[in-house]
Tab-separated table of C-alpha atoms and ligand atoms in Angstrom:
chain	number	residue	atom	x	y	z
A	1	UNK	CA	-74.243	65.742	42.012
A	2	UNK	CA	-72.945	68.803	43.999
A	3	UNK	CA	-73.799	68.283	47.711
A	4	UNK	CA	-75.639	71.537	49.077
A	5	UNK	CA	-73.930	73.196	52.001
A	6	UNK	CA	-75.196	75.953	54.098
A	7	UNK	CA	-72.837	78.042	56.285
A	8	UNK	CA	-74.040	80.319	59.054
A	9	UNK	CA	-72.308	83.685	59.511
A	10	UNK	CA	-72.466	85.914	62.595
A	11	UNK	CA	-73.593	89.560	61.969
A	12	UNK	CA	-71.587	92.382	63.414
A	13	UNK	CA	-67.839	92.379	64.239
A	14	UNK	CA	-66.974	88.929	63.109
A	15	UNK	CA	-68.509	89.389	59.672
A	16	UNK	CA	-65.864	92.014	58.698
A	17	UNK	CA	-63.059	89.474	59.227
A	18	UNK	CA	-65.013	86.481	57.999
A	19	UNK	CA	-65.767	87.631	54.503
A	20	UNK	CA	-62.152	88.126	53.526
A	21	UNK	CA	-61.370	84.779	54.923
A	22	UNK	CA	-64.075	83.205	52.856
A	23	UNK	CA	-63.021	85.125	49.857
A	24	UNK	CA	-59.475	83.768	50.169
A	25	UNK	CA	-61.026	80.288	50.417
A	26	UNK	CA	-62.866	81.031	47.041
A	27	UNK	CA	-66.241	81.498	48.426
A	28	UNK	CA	-67.744	84.977	47.460
A	29	UNK	CA	-71.351	86.122	48.221
A	30	UNK	CA	-73.127	87.366	45.126
A	31	UNK	CA	-74.773	90.322	47.074
A	32	UNK	CA	-73.200	92.737	49.561
A	33	UNK	CA	-73.865	91.219	53.089
A	34	UNK	CA	-73.147	94.463	54.646
A	35	UNK	CA	-75.854	96.467	52.954
A	36	UNK	CA	-78.462	93.933	51.828
A	37	UNK	CA	-81.419	93.228	54.071
A	38	UNK	CA	-81.447	89.577	53.051
A	39	UNK	CA	-80.774	86.836	55.413
A	40	UNK	CA	-79.950	84.040	52.802
A	41	UNK	CA	-77.182	84.654	50.152
A	42	UNK	CA	-76.157	82.710	47.132
A	43	UNK	CA	-72.278	82.508	46.389
A	44	UNK	CA	-70.169	81.956	43.469
A	45	UNK	CA	-70.150	78.322	44.446
A	46	UNK	CA	-73.514	76.750	43.194
A	47	UNK	CA	-73.788	74.445	46.193
A	48	UNK	CA	-72.859	76.776	48.854
A	49	UNK	CA	-75.212	79.274	50.448
A	50	UNK	CA	-74.635	81.640	53.443
A	51	UNK	CA	-77.152	82.549	56.020
A	52	UNK	CA	-76.547	85.748	58.083
A	53	UNK	CA	-77.888	85.696	61.753
A	54	UNK	CA	-77.134	86.974	65.165
A	55	UNK	CA	-73.699	85.721	66.479
A	56	UNK	CA	-75.517	84.214	69.541
A	57	UNK	CA	-77.640	82.097	67.258
A	58	UNK	CA	-74.949	80.487	65.192
A	59	UNK	CA	-74.200	77.580	67.465
A	60	UNK	CA	-77.882	76.779	67.731
A	61	UNK	CA	-78.570	76.803	63.895
A	62	UNK	CA	-75.541	74.530	63.449
A	63	UNK	CA	-76.568	72.186	66.529
A	64	UNK	CA	-79.860	71.507	64.865
A	65	UNK	CA	-78.402	71.125	61.328
A	66	UNK	CA	-80.329	74.177	59.921
A	67	UNK	CA	-76.829	75.119	58.756
A	68	UNK	CA	-74.224	72.578	58.041
A	69	UNK	CA	-71.409	74.656	59.236
A	70	UNK	CA	-70.882	78.117	60.877
A	71	UNK	CA	-68.483	80.725	61.985
A	72	UNK	CA	-68.970	81.623	65.747
A	73	UNK	CA	-66.945	83.286	68.536
A	74	UNK	CA	-65.404	80.988	71.181
A	75	UNK	CA	-67.513	83.192	73.690
A	76	UNK	CA	-70.629	81.860	71.914
A	77	UNK	CA	-69.443	78.277	72.013
A	78	UNK	CA	-68.646	78.167	75.619
A	79	UNK	CA	-71.982	79.704	76.713
A	80	UNK	CA	-73.871	77.324	74.360
A	81	UNK	CA	-71.957	74.144	75.457
A	82	UNK	CA	-71.193	72.752	72.074
A	83	UNK	CA	-73.911	70.030	71.954
A	84	UNK	CA	-74.363	68.610	68.430
A	85	UNK	CA	-71.445	70.267	66.920
A	86	UNK	CA	-67.663	69.969	66.202
A	87	UNK	CA	-65.298	72.834	66.679
A	88	UNK	CA	-63.115	72.048	63.658
A	89	UNK	CA	-60.813	75.248	63.182
A	90	UNK	CA	-59.541	78.157	65.108
A	91	UNK	CA	-59.970	80.800	62.407
A	92	UNK	CA	-57.783	83.355	64.260
A	93	UNK	CA	-60.258	86.210	63.601
A	94	UNK	CA	-62.174	88.566	65.787
A	95	UNK	CA	-59.685	87.990	68.609
A	96	UNK	CA	-60.418	89.516	72.041
A	97	UNK	CA	-60.344	88.611	75.583
A	98	UNK	CA	-63.119	87.671	77.990
A	99	UNK	CA	-62.464	89.560	81.287
A	100	UNK	CA	-63.999	90.602	84.488
A	101	UNK	CA	-64.057	94.560	84.794
A	102	UNK	CA	-64.932	97.029	87.203
A	103	UNK	CA	-63.831	100.272	88.978
A	104	UNK	CA	-60.102	100.420	89.460
A	105	UNK	CA	-59.588	100.873	93.127
A	106	UNK	CA	-62.880	100.159	94.554
A	107	UNK	CA	-62.817	97.204	97.104
A	108	UNK	CA	-65.107	94.406	96.198
A	109	UNK	CA	-67.456	92.701	98.662
A	110	UNK	CA	-66.187	89.301	99.735
A	111	UNK	CA	-69.575	87.724	99.784
A	112	UNK	CA	-72.398	87.985	97.390
A	113	UNK	CA	-70.408	89.792	94.762
A	114	UNK	CA	-72.937	90.940	92.112
A	115	UNK	CA	-71.740	90.123	88.532
A	116	UNK	CA	-73.576	91.422	85.399
A	117	UNK	CA	-73.040	89.600	82.241
A	118	UNK	CA	-74.390	88.143	78.893
A	119	UNK	CA	-72.426	85.000	79.547
A	120	UNK	CA	-74.059	83.468	82.799
A	121	UNK	CA	-72.663	79.955	82.203
A	122	UNK	CA	-68.990	81.014	81.641
A	123	UNK	CA	-69.171	83.468	84.567
A	124	UNK	CA	-70.552	80.853	86.995
A	125	UNK	CA	-67.844	78.338	86.003
A	126	UNK	CA	-65.099	81.101	86.363
A	127	UNK	CA	-66.140	81.907	89.835
A	128	UNK	CA	-66.829	78.305	90.859
A	129	UNK	CA	-63.293	77.329	89.821
A	130	UNK	CA	-62.155	80.133	92.349
A	131	UNK	CA	-64.468	78.522	95.012
A	132	UNK	CA	-66.717	81.720	94.937
A	133	UNK	CA	-70.484	81.910	94.769
A	134	UNK	CA	-71.614	85.052	93.092
A	135	UNK	CA	-74.974	86.603	92.304
A	136	UNK	CA	-75.345	86.607	88.564
A	137	UNK	CA	-77.356	89.382	86.812
A	138	UNK	CA	-78.048	88.276	83.185
A	139	UNK	CA	-78.113	91.430	80.818
A	140	UNK	CA	-78.443	91.293	76.917
A	141	UNK	CA	-76.098	94.349	76.280
A	142	UNK	CA	-74.434	97.567	77.555
A	143	UNK	CA	-72.888	95.623	80.497
A	144	UNK	CA	-70.782	98.598	81.116
A	145	UNK	CA	-73.603	100.528	82.525
A	146	UNK	CA	-74.308	98.131	85.266
A	147	UNK	CA	-71.466	99.033	87.751
A	148	UNK	CA	-71.913	102.745	87.000
A	149	UNK	CA	-75.638	102.709	88.128
A	150	UNK	CA	-74.868	100.294	91.011
A	151	UNK	CA	-76.722	97.195	89.477
A	152	UNK	CA	-73.592	95.035	89.796
A	153	UNK	CA	-70.143	95.305	91.377
A	154	UNK	CA	-68.421	94.114	88.316
A	155	UNK	CA	-69.177	92.785	84.826
A	156	UNK	CA	-68.011	89.956	82.627
A	157	UNK	CA	-67.636	90.876	78.992
A	158	UNK	CA	-65.346	90.748	75.822
A	159	UNK	CA	-62.591	93.395	75.665
A	160	UNK	CA	-60.647	94.332	72.506
A	161	UNK	CA	-59.091	97.795	72.644
A	162	UNK	CA	-60.431	98.466	76.120
A	163	UNK	CA	-62.028	101.757	74.846
A	164	UNK	CA	-65.621	100.849	75.860
A	165	UNK	CA	-64.587	100.093	79.369
A	166	UNK	CA	-62.390	103.238	79.642
A	167	UNK	CA	-65.319	105.447	78.152
A	168	UNK	CA	-67.302	104.209	81.105
A	169	UNK	CA	-64.718	104.683	83.825
A	170	UNK	CA	-64.060	100.901	84.118
A	171	UNK	CA	-61.009	98.854	83.984
A	172	UNK	CA	-60.238	95.267	83.039
A	173	UNK	CA	-59.423	93.182	86.107
A	174	UNK	CA	-59.077	89.508	85.489
A	175	UNK	CA	-58.554	87.598	82.245
A	176	UNK	CA	-61.159	84.561	81.930
A	177	UNK	CA	-60.028	83.356	78.579
A	178	UNK	CA	-58.793	84.312	75.143
A	179	UNK	CA	-61.406	84.510	72.552
A	180	UNK	CA	-61.363	83.906	68.625
A	181	UNK	CA	-63.804	82.747	66.100
A	182	UNK	CA	-64.112	79.078	65.084
A	183	UNK	CA	-65.426	77.063	62.286
A	184	UNK	CA	-68.113	74.788	63.682
A	185	UNK	CA	-69.648	71.648	61.952
A	186	UNK	CA	-72.934	69.885	62.537
A	187	UNK	CA	-72.219	66.302	63.643
A	188	UNK	CA	-74.773	64.618	61.293
A	189	UNK	CA	-73.780	66.932	58.460
A	190	UNK	CA	-70.170	65.930	58.676
A	191	UNK	CA	-71.079	62.179	58.465
A	192	UNK	CA	-73.708	62.752	55.503
A	193	UNK	CA	-71.784	65.374	53.603
A	194	UNK	CA	-68.279	64.433	54.457
A	195	UNK	CA	-66.562	65.007	51.197
A	196	UNK	CA	-68.262	68.399	50.451
A	197	UNK	CA	-67.486	69.630	53.949
A	198	UNK	CA	-63.852	68.398	54.068
A	199	UNK	CA	-63.318	70.076	50.777
A	200	UNK	CA	-64.588	73.546	52.309
A	201	UNK	CA	-62.879	73.037	55.453
A	202	UNK	CA	-59.422	72.422	53.687
A	203	UNK	CA	-59.937	75.693	51.595
A	204	UNK	CA	-60.805	77.612	54.734
A	205	UNK	CA	-57.821	76.187	56.620
A	206	UNK	CA	-55.433	77.184	54.033
A	207	UNK	CA	-56.917	80.874	54.044
A	208	UNK	CA	-56.345	81.270	57.719
A	209	UNK	CA	-53.722	83.981	58.255
B	1	LIG	P1	-63.446	97.655	72.895
B	1	LIG	O1	-64.029	98.849	73.319
B	1	LIG	O2	-62.636	97.608	71.534
B	1	LIG	O3	-62.664	96.884	73.961
B	1	LIG	O4	-64.600	96.540	72.401
B	1	LIG	C1	-65.600	96.123	73.542
B	1	LIG	C2	-66.984	95.956	72.909
B	1	LIG	O5	-67.008	95.367	71.740
B	1	LIG	C3	-67.832	95.190	73.985
B	1	LIG	O6	-69.139	95.736	73.898
B	1	LIG	C4	-67.677	93.749	73.459
B	1	LIG	O7	-68.857	93.097	73.784
B	1	LIG	C5	-67.538	94.039	71.938
B	1	LIG	N1	-66.529	93.101	71.284
B	1	LIG	C6	-65.201	93.273	71.190
B	1	LIG	N2	-64.613	92.202	70.664
B	1	LIG	C7	-65.589	91.517	70.140
B	1	LIG	C8	-65.514	90.288	69.283
B	1	LIG	N3	-64.446	89.522	68.939
B	1	LIG	N4	-66.857	89.704	68.987
B	1	LIG	C9	-67.878	90.376	69.469
B	1	LIG	N5	-67.960	91.434	70.276
B	1	LIG	C10	-66.787	92.023	70.661
């Protein structure tokens, strides 16, 4: 019998890099994920289906076993904490940097630095490691706006080309960590579906560029 496997994929930037990787691993969705409004997709492999969800939710789906495996950015995994899942492969796709950013020459307050971010856990830890307490302002998007309108002194966000920062008059300041997408696996699935999962992991590993 063929063991059923569900793989969670993140919508957005990561998907564009994930689909060619899966294709090289011999896993092809039967519909076009970029244009379909479906959330669950059959593939050319009878036992493998894909679910398409927001990138911030991939770790949660895999943690609870709603998906056996998933592709998630390291940013999401660090923020999630990684409970209930194994980070199995660095897929070396959707690479970027997590950075602090702000105005180029503006002096920053030494106390009560206000930091706007979608990543409060990573941000708190980064400043704690430097012995600094900061005021965290949790946002869900468009972080670049926060320093411009005076909501925060700096932001913590992902930077790729740097164009988004530049377009808003901001500049990258400190590197927090390099980011890429990872293949994650539910701990219970790895025990129960070991053979099927190892077969898919090996195929994906050999497809990493
Ligand atoms: P860029 O203008 O190329 O520096 O891209 C920055 C914008 O794209 C920011 O809003 C980031 O949050 C987002 N971004 C960049 N790289 C990634 C990635 N690998 N995964 C998710 N979002 C990203």
